[in-house]
PDB file of C-alpha atoms in Angstrom:
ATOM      1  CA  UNK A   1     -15.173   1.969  15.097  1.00  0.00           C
ATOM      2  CA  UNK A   2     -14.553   2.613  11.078  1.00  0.00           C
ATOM      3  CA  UNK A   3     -10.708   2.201  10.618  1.00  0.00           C
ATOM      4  CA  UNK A   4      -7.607   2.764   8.731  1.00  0.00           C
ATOM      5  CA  UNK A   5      -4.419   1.489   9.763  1.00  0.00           C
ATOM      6  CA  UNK A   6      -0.970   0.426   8.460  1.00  0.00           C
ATOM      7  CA  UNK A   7      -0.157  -2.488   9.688  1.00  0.00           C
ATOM      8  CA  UNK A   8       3.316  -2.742   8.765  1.00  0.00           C
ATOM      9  CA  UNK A   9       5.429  -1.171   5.901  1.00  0.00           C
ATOM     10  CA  UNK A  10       8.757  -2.165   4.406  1.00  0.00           C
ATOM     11  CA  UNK A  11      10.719  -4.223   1.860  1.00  0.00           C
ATOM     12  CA  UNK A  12      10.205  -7.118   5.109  1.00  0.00           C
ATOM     13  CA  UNK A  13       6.606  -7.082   5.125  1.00  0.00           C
ATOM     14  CA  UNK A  14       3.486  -4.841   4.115  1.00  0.00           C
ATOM     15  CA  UNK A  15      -0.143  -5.364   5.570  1.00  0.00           C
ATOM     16  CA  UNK A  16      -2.864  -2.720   5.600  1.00  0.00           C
ATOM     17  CA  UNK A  17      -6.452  -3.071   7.506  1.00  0.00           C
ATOM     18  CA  UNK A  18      -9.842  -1.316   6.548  1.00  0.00           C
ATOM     19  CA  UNK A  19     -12.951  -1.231   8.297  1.00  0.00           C
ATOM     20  CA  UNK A  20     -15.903   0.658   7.368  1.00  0.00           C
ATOM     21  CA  UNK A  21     -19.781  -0.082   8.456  1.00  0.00           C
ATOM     22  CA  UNK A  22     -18.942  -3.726   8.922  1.00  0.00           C
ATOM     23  CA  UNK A  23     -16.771  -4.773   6.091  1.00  0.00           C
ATOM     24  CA  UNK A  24     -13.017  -5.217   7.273  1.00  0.00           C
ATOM     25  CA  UNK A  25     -10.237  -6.504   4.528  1.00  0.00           C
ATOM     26  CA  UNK A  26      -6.594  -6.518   4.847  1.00  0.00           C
ATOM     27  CA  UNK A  27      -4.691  -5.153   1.484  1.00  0.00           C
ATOM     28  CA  UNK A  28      -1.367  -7.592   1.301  1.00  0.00           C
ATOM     29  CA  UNK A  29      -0.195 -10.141   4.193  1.00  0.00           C
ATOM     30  CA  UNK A  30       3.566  -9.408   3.777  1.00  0.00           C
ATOM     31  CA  UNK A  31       4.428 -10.848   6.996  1.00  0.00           C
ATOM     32  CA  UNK A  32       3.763 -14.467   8.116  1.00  0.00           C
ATOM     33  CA  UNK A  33       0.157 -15.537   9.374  1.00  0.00           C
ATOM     34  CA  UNK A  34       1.162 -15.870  12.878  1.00  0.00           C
ATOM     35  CA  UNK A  35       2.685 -11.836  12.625  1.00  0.00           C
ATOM     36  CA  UNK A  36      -0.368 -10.635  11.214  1.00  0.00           C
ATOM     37  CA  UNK A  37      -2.637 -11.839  13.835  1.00  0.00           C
ATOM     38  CA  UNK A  38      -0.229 -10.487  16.628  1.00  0.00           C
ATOM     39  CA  UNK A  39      -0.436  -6.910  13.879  1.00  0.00           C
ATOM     40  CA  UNK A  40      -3.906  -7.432  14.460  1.00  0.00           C
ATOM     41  CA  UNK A  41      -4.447  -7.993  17.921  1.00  0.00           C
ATOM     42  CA  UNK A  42      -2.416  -4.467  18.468  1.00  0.00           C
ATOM     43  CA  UNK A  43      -4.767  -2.832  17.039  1.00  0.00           C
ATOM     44  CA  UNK A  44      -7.887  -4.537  18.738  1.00  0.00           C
ATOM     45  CA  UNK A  45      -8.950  -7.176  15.770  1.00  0.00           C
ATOM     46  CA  UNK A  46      -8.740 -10.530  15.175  1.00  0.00           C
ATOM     47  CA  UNK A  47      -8.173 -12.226  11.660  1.00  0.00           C
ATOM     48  CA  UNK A  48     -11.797 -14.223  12.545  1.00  0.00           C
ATOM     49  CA  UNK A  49     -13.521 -10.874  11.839  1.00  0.00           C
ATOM     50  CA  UNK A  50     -11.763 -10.469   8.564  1.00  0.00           C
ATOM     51  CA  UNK A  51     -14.107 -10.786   5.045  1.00  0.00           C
ATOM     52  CA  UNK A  52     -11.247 -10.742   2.570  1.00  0.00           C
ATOM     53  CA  UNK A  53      -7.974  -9.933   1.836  1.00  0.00           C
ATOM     54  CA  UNK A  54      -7.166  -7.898  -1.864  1.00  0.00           C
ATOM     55  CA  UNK A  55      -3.883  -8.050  -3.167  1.00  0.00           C
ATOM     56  CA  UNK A  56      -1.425  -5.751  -5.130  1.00  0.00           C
ATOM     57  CA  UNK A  57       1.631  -7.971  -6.170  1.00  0.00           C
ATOM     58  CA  UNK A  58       2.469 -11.267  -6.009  1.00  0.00           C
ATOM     59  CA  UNK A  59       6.107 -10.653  -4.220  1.00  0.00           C
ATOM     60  CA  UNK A  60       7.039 -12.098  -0.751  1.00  0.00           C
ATOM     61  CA  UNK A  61       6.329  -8.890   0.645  1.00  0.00           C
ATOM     62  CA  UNK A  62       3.366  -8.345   0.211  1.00  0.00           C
ATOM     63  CA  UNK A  63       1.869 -12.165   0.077  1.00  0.00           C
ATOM     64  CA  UNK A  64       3.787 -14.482   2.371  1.00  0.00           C
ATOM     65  CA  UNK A  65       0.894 -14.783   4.847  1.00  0.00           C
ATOM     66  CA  UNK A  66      -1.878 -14.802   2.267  1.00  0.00           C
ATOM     67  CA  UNK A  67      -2.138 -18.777   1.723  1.00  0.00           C
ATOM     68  CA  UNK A  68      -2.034 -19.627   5.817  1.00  0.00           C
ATOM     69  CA  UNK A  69      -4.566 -16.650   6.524  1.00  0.00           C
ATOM     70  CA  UNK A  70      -7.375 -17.874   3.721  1.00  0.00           C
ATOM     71  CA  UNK A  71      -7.223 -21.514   5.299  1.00  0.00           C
ATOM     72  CA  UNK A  72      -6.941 -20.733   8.775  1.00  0.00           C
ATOM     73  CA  UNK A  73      -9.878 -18.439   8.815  1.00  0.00           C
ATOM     74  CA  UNK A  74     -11.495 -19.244   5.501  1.00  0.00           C
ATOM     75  CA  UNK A  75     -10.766 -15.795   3.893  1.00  0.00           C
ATOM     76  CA  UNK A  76     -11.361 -15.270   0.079  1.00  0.00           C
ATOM     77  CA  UNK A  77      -8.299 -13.123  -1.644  1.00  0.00           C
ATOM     78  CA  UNK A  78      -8.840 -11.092  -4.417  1.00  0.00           C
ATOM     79  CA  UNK A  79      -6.300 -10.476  -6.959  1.00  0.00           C
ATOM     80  CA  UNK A  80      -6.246  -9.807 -10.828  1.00  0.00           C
ATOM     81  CA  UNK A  81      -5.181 -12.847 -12.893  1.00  0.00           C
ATOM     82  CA  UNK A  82      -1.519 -11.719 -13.389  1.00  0.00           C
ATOM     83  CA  UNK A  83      -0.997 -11.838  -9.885  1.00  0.00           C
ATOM     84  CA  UNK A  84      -2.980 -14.918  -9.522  1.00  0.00           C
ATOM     85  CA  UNK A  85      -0.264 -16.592 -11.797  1.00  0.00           C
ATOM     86  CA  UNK A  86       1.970 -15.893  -9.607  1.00  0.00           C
ATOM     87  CA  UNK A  87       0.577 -16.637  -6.819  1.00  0.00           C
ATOM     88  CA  UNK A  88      -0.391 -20.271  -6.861  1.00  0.00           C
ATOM     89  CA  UNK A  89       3.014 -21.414  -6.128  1.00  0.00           C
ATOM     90  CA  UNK A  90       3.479 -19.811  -3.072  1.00  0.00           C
ATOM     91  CA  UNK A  91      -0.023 -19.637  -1.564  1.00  0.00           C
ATOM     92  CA  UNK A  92      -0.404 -23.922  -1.238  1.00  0.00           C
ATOM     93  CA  UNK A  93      -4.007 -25.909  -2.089  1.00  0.00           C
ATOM     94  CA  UNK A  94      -6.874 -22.740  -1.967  1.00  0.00           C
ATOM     95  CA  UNK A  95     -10.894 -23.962  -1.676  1.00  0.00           C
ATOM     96  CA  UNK A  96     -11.889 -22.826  -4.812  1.00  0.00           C
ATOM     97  CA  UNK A  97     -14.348 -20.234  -3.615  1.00  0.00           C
ATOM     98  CA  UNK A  98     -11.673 -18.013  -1.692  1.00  0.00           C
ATOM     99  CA  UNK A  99      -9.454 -17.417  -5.234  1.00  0.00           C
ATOM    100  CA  UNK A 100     -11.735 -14.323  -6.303  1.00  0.00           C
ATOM    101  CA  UNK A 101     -10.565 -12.771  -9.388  1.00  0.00           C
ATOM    102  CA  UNK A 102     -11.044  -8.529  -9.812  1.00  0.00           C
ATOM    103  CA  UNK A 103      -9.759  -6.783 -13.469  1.00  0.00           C
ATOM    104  CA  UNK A 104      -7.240  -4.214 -13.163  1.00  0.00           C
ATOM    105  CA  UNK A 105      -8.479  -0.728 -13.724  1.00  0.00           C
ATOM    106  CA  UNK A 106     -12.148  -1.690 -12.963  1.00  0.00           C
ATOM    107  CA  UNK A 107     -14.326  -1.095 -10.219  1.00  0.00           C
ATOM    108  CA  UNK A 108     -15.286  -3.323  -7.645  1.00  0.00           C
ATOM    109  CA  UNK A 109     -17.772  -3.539  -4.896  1.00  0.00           C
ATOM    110  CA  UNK A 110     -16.991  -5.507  -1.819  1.00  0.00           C
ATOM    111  CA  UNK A 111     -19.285  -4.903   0.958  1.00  0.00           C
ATOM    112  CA  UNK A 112     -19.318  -1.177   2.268  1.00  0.00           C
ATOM    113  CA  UNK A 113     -16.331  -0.422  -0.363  1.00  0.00           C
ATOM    114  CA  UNK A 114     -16.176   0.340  -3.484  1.00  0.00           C
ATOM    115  CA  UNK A 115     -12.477  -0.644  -4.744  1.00  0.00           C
ATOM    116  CA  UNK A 116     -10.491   0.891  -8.127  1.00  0.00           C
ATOM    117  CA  UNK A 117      -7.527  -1.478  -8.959  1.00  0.00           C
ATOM    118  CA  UNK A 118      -5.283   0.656 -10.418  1.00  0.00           C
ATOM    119  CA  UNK A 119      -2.796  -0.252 -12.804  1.00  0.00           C
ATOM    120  CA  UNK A 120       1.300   0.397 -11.600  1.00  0.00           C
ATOM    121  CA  UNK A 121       4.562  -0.041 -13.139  1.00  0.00           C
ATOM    122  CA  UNK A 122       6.403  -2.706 -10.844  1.00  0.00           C
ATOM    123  CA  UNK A 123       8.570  -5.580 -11.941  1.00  0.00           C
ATOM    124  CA  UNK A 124       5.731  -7.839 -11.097  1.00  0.00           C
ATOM    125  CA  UNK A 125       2.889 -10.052 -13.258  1.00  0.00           C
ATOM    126  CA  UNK A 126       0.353  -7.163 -12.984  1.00  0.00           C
ATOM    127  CA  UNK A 127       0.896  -5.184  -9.685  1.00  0.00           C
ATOM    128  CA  UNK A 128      -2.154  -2.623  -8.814  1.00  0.00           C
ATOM    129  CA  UNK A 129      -2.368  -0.018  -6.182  1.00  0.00           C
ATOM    130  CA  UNK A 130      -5.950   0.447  -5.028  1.00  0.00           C
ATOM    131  CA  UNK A 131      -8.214   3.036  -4.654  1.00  0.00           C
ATOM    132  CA  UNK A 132     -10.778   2.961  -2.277  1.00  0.00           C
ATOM    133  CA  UNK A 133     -14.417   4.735  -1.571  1.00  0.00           C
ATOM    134  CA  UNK A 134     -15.594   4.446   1.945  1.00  0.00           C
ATOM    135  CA  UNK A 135     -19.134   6.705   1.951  1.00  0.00           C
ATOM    136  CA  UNK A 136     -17.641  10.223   1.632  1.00  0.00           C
ATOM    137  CA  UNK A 137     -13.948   9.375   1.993  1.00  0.00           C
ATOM    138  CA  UNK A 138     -11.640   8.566  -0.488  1.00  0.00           C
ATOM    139  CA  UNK A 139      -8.248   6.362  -0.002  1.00  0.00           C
ATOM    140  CA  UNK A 140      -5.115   6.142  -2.229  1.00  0.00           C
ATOM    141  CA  UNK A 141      -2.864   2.425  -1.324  1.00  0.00           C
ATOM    142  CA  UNK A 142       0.246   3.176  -3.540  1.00  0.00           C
ATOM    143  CA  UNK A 143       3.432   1.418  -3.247  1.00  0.00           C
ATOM    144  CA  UNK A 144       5.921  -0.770  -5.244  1.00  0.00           C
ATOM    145  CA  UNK A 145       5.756   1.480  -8.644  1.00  0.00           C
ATOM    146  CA  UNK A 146       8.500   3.298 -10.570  1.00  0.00           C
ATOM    147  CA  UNK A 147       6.787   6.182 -11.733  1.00  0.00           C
ATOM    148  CA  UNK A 148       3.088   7.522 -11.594  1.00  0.00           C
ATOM    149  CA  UNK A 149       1.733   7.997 -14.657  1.00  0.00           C
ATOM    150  CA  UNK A 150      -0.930  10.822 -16.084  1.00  0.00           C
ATOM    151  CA  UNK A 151      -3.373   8.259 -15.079  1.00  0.00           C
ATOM    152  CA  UNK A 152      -2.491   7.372 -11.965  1.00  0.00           C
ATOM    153  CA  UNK A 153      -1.677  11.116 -11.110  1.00  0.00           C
ATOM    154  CA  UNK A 154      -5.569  11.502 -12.416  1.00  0.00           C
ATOM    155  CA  UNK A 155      -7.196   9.027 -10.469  1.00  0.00           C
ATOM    156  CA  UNK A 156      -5.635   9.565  -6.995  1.00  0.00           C
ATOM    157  CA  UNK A 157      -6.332  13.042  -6.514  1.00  0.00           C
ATOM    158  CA  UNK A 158      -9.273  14.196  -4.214  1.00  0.00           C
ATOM    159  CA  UNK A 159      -8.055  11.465  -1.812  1.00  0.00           C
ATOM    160  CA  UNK A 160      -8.294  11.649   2.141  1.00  0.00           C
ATOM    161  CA  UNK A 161      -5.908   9.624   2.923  1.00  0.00           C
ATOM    162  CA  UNK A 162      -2.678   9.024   1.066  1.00  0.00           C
ATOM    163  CA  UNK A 163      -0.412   5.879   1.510  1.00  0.00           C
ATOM    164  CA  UNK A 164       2.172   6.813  -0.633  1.00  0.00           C
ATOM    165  CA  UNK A 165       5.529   4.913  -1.699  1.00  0.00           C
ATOM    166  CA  UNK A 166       8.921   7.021  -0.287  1.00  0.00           C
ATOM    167  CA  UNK A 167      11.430   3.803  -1.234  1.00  0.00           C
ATOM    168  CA  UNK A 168      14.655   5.327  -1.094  1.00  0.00           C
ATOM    169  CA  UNK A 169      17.050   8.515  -1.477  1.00  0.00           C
ATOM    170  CA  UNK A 170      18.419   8.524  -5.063  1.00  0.00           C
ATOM    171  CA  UNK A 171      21.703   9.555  -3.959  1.00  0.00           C
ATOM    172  CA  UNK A 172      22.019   7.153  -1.280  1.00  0.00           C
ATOM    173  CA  UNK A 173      20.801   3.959  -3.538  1.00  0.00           C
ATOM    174  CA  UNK A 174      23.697   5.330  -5.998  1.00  0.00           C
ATOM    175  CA  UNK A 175      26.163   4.971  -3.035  1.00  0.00           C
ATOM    176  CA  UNK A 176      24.590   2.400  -1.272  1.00  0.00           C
ATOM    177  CA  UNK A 177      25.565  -1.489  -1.155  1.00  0.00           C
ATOM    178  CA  UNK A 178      23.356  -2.997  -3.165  1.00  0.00           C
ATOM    179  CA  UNK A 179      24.855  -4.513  -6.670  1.00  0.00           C
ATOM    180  CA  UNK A 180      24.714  -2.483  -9.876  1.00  0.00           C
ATOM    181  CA  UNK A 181      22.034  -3.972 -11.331  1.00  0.00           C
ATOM    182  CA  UNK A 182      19.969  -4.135  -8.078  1.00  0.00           C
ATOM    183  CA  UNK A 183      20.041  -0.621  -8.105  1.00  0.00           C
ATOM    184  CA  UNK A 184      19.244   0.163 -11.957  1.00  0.00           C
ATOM    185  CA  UNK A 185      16.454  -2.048 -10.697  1.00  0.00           C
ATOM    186  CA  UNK A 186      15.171   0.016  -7.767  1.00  0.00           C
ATOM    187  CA  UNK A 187      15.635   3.362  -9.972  1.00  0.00           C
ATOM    188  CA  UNK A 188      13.918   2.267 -12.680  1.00  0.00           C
ATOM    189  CA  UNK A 189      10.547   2.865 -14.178  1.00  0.00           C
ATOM    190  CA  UNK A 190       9.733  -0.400 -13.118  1.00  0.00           C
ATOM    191  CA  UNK A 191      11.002  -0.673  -9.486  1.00  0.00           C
ATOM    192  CA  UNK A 192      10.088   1.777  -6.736  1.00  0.00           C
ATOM    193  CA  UNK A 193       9.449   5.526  -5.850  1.00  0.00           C
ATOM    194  CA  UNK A 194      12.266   7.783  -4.682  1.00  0.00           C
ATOM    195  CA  UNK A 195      11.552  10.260  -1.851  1.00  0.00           C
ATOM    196  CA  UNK A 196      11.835  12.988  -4.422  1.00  0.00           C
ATOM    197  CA  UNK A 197       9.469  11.195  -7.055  1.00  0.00           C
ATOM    198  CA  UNK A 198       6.573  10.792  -4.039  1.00  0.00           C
ATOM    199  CA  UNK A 199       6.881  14.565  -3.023  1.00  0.00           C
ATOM    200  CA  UNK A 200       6.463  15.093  -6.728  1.00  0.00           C
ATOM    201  CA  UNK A 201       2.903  12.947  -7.161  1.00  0.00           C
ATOM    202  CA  UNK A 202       1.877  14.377  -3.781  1.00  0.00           C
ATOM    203  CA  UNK A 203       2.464  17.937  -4.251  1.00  0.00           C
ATOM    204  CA  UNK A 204       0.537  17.412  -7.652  1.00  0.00           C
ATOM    205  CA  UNK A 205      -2.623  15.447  -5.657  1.00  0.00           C
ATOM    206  CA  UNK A 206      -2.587  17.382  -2.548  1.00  0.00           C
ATOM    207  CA  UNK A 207      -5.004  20.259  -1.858  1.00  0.00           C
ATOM    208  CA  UNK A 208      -4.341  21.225   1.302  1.00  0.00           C
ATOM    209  CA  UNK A 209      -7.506  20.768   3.079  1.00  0.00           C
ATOM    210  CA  UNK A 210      -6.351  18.378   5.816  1.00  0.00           C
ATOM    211  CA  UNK A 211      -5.596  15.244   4.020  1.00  0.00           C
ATOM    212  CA  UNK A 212      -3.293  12.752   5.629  1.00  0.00           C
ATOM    213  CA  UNK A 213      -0.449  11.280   3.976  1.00  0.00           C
ATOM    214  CA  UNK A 214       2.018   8.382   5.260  1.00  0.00           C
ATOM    215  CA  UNK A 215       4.665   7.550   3.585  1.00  0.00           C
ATOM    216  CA  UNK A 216       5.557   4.122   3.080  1.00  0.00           C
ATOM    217  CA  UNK A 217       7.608   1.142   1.517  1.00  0.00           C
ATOM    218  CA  UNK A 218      11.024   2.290   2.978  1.00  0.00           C
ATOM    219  CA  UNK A 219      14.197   0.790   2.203  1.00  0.00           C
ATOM    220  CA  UNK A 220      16.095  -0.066   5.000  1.00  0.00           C
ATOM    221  CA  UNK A 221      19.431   0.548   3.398  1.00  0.00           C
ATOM    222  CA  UNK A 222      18.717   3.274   1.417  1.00  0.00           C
ATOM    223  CA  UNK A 223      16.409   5.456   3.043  1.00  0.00           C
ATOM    224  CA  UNK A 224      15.451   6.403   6.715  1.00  0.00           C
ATOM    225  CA  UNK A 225      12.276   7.681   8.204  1.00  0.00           C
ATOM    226  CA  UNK A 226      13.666  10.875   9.206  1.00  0.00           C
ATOM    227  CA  UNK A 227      15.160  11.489   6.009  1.00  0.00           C
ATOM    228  CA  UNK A 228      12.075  10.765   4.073  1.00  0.00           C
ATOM    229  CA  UNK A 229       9.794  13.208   6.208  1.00  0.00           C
ATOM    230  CA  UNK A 230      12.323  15.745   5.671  1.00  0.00           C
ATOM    231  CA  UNK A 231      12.466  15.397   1.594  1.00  0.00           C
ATOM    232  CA  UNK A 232       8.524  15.284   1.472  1.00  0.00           C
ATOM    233  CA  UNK A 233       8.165  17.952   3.744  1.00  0.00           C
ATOM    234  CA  UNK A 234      10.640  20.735   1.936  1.00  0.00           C
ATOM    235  CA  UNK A 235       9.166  20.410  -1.264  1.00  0.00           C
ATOM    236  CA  UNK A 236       5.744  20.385  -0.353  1.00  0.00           C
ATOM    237  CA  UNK A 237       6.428  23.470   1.830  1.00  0.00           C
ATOM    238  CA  UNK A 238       8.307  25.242  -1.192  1.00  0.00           C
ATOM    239  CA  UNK A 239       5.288  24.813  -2.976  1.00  0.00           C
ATOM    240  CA  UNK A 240       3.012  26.564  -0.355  1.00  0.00           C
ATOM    241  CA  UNK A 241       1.920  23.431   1.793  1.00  0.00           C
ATOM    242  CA  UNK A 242       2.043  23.973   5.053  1.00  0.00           C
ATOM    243  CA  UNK A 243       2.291  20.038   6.691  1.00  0.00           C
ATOM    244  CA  UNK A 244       1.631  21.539  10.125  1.00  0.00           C
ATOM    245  CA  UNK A 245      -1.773  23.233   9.562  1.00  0.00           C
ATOM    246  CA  UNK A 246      -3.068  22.013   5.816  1.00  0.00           C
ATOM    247  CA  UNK A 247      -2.143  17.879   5.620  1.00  0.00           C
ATOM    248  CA  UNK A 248      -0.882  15.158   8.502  1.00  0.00           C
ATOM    249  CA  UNK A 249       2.451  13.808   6.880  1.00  0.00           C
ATOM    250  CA  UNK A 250       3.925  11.201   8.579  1.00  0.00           C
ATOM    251  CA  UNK A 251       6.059   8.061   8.266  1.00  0.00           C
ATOM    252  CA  UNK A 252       4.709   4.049   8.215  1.00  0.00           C
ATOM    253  CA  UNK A 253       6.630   1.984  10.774  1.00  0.00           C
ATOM    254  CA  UNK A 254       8.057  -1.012   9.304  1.00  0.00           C
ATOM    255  CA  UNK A 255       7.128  -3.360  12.364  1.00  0.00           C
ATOM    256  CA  UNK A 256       4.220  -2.291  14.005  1.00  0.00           C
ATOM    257  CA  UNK A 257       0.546  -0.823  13.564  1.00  0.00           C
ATOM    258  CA  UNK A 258       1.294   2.933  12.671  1.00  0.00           C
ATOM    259  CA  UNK A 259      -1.474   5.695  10.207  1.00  0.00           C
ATOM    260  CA  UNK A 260      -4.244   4.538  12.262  1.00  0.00           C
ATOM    261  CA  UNK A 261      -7.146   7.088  11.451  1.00  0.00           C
ATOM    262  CA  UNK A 262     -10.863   6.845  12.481  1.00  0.00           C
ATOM    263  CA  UNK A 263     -12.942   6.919   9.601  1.00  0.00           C
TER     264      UNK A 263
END
């Protein structure tokens, strides 16, 4: 069965799986190899079946499992050659064929898919969300970005499904542990989406006509799921949305398989 599901979500680890007519990929391997595969086996798959694994950023948490994974089970990963820079180091000895190279804010074809990297604004080489096209279906992956540009706000629109970045409430990040700069960081054009700045780009994407949306990327210290919902929810409401009848909003767990839709 065609599939969509969120494997895990969070600054501790972020894996996504897609299936569609035979072609299955993971987007990131946040988490180590041995996680994924248990991720996996909750939702009924095994790494083995796996044809690739595509890559946003090069940070931890979204590519700690990514060098284990491609020798293990002989997976080619695709990334852009930013991230590929900074990837090496982590990812140990590759066989040449399985380092696949794609160009940001160019189509691909893998398989079944056709894949738009898109370019973000993330304190990373040259993170991407993606953009996928499954037959008639259309899927938005956006996390780790500061702000969502014209472009961006272009491209995802018309989407199905919508895995959207909800990082953290502005007011608790101000009053929040972390260190000074550590927050200018996270606030910043170039670190992650507020809950306030993701009801923003959805309100301006969504069309009401039964798309699902989960939110994702949640900082544990500065954001909860229940708080999240709530922020996306009001202002898509204010603005005539009505999140029981016209989309499916939800919240990513940040340790187990959650957003699992049948394509």
């Amino acid at each position: 069965m065609d599939k969509f599901a969120i494997l895990s979500s969070g600054s501790s680890g972020n894996c996504i799986f897609l299936e569609y007519k035979k072609t299955k990929i993971l987007i990131d391997a946040g988490f180590s190899a041995k996680k994924i595969e248990y991720l996996l086996g909750e939702i009924g798959k095994s790494p083995k079946e796996l044809d690739a694994i595509f890559v946003t950023h090069e940070h931890a948490d979204h590519s700690k499992g990514l060098g284990t994974l491609s020798r293990k089970h002989n997976l080619p990963i695709f990334a852009n050659q930013g991230t590929w820079k900074g990837l090496f180091n982590k990812c140990g000895k590759l066989k040449e064929e399985n380092i696949r190279l794609f160009e940001s804010n160019k189509f691909l074809s893998f398989g079944s898919m056709d894949i738009y990297p898109i370019k973000i604004h993330h304190d990373a080489n040259e993170p991407v969300g993606f953009i996928i096209y499954i037959g008639n279906k259309k899927i938005t992956i956006l996390t780790d970005t500061g702000i969502v540009d014209d472009k961006m706000a272009y491209e995802i629109k018309g989407s199905d499904i919508y895995y959207m970045e909800a990082n953290h409430d502005l007011e608790a990040l101000k009053r929040g542990p972390y260190p000074y700069p550590l927050k200018l960081r996270v606030m910043g054009n170039m670190g992650h989406l507020s809950n306030d700045q993701s009801a923003e780009a959805l309100a301006d994407a969504l069309e009401g006509k039964n798309e699902k949306v989960f939110l994702g990327h949640l900082s544990e210290t500065n954001n909860t799921p229940e708080l999240s919902r709530l922020t996306v929810d009001n202002y898509l409401r204010s603005l005539g949305l009505d999140t029981d009848k016209d989309i499916l909003l939800d919240v990513a767990d940040r340790y187990k398989p959650s957003g699992i839709v049948e394509l």
